[in-house]
Coordinates of C-alpha atoms and ligand atoms in Angstrom, one line a residue:
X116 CA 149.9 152.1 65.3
X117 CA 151.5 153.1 62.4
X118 CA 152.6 149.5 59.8
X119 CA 155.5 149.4 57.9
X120 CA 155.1 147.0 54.5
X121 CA 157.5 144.0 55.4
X122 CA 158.1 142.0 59.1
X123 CA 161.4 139.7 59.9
X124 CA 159.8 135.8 60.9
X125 CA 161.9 132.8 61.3
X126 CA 164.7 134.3 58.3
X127 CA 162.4 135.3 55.7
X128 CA 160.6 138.8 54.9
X129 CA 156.7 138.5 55.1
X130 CA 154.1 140.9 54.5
X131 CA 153.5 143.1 57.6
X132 CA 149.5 141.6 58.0
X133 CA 150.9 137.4 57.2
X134 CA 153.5 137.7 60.3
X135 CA 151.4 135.5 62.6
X136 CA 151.3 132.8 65.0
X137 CA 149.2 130.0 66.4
X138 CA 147.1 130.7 68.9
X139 CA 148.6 127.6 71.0
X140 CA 151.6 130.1 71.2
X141 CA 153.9 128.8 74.0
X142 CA 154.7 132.5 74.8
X143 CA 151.7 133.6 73.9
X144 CA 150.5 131.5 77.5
X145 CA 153.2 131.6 79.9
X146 CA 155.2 134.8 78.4
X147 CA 158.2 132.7 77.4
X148 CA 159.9 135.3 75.4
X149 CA 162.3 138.0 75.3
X150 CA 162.3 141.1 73.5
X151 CA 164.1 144.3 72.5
X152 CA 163.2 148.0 72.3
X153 CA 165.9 149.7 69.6
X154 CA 165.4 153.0 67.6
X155 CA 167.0 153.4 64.0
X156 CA 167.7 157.6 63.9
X157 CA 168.1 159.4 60.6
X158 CA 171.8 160.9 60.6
X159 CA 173.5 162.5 57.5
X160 CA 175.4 159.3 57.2
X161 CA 171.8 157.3 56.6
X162 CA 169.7 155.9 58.9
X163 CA 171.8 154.4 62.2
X164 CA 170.5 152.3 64.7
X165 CA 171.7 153.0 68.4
X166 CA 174.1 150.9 70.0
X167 CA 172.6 148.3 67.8
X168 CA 175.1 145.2 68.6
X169 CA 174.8 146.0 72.5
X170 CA 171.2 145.5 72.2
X171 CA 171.8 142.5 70.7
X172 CA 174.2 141.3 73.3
X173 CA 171.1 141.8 76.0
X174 CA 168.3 139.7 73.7
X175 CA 171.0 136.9 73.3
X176 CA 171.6 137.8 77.6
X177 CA 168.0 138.0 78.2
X178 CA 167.2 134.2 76.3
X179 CA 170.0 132.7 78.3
X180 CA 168.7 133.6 81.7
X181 CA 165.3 132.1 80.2
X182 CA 167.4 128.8 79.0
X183 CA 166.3 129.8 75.4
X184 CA 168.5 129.3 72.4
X185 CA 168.5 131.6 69.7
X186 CA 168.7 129.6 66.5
X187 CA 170.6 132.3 65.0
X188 CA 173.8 134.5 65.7
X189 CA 174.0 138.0 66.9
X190 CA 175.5 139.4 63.3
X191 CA 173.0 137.3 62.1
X192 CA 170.7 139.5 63.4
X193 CA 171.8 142.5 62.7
X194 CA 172.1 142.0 59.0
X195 CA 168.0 140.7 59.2
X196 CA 167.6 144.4 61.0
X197 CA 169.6 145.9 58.1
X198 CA 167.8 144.2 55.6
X199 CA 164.4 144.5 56.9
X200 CA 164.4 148.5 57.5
X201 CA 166.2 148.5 53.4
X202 CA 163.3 146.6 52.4
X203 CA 160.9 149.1 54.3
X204 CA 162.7 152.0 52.8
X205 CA 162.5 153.3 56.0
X206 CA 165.1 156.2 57.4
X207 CA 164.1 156.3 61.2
X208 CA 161.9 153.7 62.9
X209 CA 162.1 151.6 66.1
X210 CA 162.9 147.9 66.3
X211 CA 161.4 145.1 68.2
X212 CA 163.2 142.3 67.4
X213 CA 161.4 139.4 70.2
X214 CA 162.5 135.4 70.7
X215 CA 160.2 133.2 71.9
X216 CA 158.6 129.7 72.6
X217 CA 156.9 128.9 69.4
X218 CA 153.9 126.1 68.5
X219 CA 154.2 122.7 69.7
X220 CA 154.4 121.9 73.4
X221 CA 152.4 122.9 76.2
X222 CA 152.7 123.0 79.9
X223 CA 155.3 124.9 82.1
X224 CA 158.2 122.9 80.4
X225 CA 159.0 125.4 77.6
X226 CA 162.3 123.4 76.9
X227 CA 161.0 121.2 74.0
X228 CA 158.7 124.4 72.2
X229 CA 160.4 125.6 69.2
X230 CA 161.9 129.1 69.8
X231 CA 161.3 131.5 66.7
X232 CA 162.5 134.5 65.9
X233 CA 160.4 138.2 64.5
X234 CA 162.2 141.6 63.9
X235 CA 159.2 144.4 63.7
X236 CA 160.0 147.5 62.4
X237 CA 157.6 150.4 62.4
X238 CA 157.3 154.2 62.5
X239 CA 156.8 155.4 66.0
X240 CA 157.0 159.0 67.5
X241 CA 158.4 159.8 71.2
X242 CA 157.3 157.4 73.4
X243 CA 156.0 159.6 76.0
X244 CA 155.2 162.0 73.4
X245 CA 156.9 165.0 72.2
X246 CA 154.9 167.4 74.5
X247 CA 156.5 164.5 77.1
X248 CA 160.3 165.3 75.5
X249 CA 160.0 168.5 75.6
X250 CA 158.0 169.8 78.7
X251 CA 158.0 166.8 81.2
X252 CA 155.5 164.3 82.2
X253 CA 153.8 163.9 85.8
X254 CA 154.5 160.3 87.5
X255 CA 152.9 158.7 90.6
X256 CA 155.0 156.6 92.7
X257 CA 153.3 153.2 91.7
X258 CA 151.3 151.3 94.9
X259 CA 153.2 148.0 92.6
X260 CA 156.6 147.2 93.5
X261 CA 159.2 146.8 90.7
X262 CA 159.8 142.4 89.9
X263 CA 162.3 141.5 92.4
X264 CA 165.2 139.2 91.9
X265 CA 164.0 136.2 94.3
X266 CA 161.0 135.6 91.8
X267 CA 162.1 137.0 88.5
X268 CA 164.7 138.7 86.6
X269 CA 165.1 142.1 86.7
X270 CA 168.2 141.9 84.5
X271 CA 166.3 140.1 81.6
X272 CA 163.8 141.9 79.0
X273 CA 161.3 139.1 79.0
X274 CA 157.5 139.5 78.0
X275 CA 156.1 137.9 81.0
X276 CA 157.7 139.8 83.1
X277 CA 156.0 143.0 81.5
X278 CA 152.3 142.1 82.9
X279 CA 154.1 144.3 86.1
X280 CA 155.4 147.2 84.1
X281 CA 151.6 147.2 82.4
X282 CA 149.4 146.6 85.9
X283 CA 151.9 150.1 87.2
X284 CA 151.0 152.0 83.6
X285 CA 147.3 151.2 83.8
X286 CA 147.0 152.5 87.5
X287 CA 148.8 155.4 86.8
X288 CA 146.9 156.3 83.3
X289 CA 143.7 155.7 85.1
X290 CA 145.2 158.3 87.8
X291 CA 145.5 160.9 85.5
X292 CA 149.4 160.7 85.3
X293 CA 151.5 159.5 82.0
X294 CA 154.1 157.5 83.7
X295 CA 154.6 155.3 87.2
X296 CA 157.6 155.2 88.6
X297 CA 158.1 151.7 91.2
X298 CA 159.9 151.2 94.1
X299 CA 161.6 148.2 94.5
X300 CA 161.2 145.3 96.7
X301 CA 162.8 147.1 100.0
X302 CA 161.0 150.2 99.0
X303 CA 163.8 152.6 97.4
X304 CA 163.1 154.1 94.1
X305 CA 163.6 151.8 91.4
X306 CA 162.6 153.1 87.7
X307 CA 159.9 154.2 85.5
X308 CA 157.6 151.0 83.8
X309 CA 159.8 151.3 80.9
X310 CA 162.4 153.6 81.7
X311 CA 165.4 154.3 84.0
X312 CA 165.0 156.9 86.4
X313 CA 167.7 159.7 87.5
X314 CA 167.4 162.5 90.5
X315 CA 169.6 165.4 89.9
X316 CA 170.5 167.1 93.6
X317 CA 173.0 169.8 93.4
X318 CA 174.7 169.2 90.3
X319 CA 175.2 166.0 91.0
X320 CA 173.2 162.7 89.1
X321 CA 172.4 160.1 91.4
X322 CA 170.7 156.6 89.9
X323 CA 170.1 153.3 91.6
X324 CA 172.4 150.7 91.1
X325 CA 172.4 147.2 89.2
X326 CA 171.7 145.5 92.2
X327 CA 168.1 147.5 92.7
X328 CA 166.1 145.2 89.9
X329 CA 166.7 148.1 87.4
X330 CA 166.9 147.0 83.5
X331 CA 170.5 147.9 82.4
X332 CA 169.0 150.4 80.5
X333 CA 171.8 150.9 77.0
X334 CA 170.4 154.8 77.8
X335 CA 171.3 154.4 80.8
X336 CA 174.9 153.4 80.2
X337 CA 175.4 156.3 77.7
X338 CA 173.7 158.5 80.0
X339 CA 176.4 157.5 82.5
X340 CA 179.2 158.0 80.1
X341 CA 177.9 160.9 78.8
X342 CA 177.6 163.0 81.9
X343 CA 181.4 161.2 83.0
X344 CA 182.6 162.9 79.7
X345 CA 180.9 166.7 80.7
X346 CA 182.3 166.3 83.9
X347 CA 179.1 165.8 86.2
X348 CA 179.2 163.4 88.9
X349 CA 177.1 160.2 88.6
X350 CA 176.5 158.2 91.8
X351 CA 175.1 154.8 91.4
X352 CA 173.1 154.5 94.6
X353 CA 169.8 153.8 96.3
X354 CA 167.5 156.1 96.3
X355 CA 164.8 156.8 99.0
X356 CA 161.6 157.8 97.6
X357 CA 161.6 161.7 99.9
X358 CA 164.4 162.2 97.6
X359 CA 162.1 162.9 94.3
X360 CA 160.7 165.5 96.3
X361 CA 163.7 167.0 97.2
X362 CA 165.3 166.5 93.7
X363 CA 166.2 169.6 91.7
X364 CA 165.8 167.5 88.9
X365 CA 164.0 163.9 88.0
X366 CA 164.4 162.2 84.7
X367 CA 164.1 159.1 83.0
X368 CA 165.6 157.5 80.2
X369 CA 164.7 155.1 77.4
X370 CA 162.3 157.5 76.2
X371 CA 161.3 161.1 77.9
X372 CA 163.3 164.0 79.7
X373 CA 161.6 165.6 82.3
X374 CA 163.5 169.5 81.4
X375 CA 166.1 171.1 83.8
X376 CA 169.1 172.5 83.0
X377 CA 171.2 169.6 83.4
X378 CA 168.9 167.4 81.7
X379 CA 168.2 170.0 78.7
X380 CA 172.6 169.5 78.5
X381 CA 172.7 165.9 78.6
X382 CA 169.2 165.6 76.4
X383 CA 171.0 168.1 73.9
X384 CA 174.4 165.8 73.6
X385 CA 172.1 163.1 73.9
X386 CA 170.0 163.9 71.1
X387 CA 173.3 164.9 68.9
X388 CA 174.5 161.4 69.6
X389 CA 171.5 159.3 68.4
X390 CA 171.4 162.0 65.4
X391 CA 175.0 161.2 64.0
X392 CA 175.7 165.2 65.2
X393 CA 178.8 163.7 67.7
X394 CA 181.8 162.4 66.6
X395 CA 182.8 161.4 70.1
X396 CA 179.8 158.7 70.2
X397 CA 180.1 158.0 66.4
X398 CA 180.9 153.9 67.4
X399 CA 177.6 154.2 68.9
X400 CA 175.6 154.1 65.5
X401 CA 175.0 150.9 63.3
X402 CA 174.5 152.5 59.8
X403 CA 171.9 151.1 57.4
X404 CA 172.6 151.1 53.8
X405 CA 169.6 152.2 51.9
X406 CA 168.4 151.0 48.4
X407 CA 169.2 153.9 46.4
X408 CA 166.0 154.7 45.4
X409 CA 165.2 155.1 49.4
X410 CA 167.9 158.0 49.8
Ligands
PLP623 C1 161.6 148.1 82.6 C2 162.6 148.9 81.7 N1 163.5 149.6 82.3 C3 164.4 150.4 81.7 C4 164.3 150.5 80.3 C5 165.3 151.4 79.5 O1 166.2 150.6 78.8 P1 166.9 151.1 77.5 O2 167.6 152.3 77.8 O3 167.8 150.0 77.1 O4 165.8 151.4 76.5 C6 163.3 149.8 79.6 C7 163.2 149.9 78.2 O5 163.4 149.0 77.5 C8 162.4 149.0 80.3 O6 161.5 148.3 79.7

């Protein structure tokens, strides 16, 4: 992976190779942490992270489903993002800011382990890759079903809960396909390991609902909007699995576009968006201000 110079630990800027932890690591054992995934885009206005606070929002939602206080605030955070992608004189980068149990207690009570804080920043191309972005990626309907909400949380980001995105990835990598998509528990399409998934059947968009153990995906809501805005009907539904194969259309979002003509349109106003090119999004983007000798 590719390093930036400085990481964000417990409110102080350390050099990107001192940012470490014990190895008695509460979530480092029992995956007692929560996480982001955000992307800072370089706009003629500067660098602007993407819906930046309503990321927030869901780390600060994900730690409270997990009973985890955050020792700091939401703006809090945001100014240590600011701060630390200044002090990286970086202009477009993603962000993994992550909350969890620190050093000092073990067992399955995580209530009296110290919860700290890290915001990574780093350089880091299309997730799928840009091959992916731009021509599509094959997926294999995963043989692992999607968490359910009777044993976990769909509705948090939490690291534990990951070990099921990363058993569907490895089966499908070793399967020859770049991405999985999982069904959920009563077997109707549910999303991509890391990504919310979309079938497109005759014009319209039809996604599964809130209530299917998705993530609320923040793509996922602009997607929504998005398409509302152009005038293309979005149904929030479930989704039986024959209906990939009779989709005009499949994508997913977070990351990758599978192309189609409706996707290339929402990928284009899509990519405008996170690039500072639309207007009508413009509350969308957090802007950084850069060191002038950054710029
Ligand atoms: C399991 C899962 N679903 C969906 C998403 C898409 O969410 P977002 O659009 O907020 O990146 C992600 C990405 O974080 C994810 O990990």
């Amino acid at each position: 992976m590719e390093q930036a110079d400085l990481i964000w630990h417990n409110g102080e800027l350390v050099a990107w190779e001192d940012a470490k932890v014990h190895v008695l690591t509460h979530g480092l054992h029992y995956g007692t942490g929560v996480f982001e995934g955000e992307r800072c885009y370089d706009t003629s206005q500067g660098p602007a992270i993407f819906r930046h606070r309503d990321h927030l929002q869901r780390l600060f939602q994900s730690a409270e489903l997990y009973y985890m206080p955050i020792p700091y605030t939401l703006e809090e955070l945001r100014t240590a993002t600011h701060e630390l992608i200044a002090a990286n004189e970086l202009r477009e980068c993603y962000i993994r800011p992550i909350a969890f149990r620190g050093y000092g207690q073990m067992g399955l009570n995580p209530l009296e382990a110290p919860v700290e804080v890290s915001i990574a920043v780093w350089p880091w191309g299309a997730y799928l890759g840009e091959e992916g972005k731009a021509r599509g990626v094959r997926a294999k309907v995963s043989s692992w079903r999607r968490i359910s909400s009777d044993s976990l949380i769909p509705h948090a980001k939490a690291s534990g809960q990951y070990l099921n995105s990363v058993l569907a990835k490895i089966e499908s990598i070793k399967g020859g396909y770049q991405e999985a998509i999982l069904l959920d528990a009563r077997g109707f399409v549910c999303e991509g390991s890391g990504e919310n998934i979309y079938v497109v059947r005759g014009g319209q968009i039809i996604t599964p609902p809130q209530t299917a153990g998705i993530l609320d995906g923040i793509n996922r809501r602009s997607l929504i909007q998005i398409a509302a805005d152009l005038g293309i009907p979005v149904l929030e539904r479930d989704l039986a699995r024959a209906e990939l194969t009779l989709a005009d259309e499949v994508f997913l979002s977070g990351t990758a576009a599978e192309p189609g003509p409706l996707t290339r349109r929402l990928q284009q106003v899509f990519d405008d968006t996170l690039h500072g090119r639309s207007p009508r999004y413009q509350d969308w983007l957090d802007v950084v201000k850069l060191p002038t000798k950054a710029i």
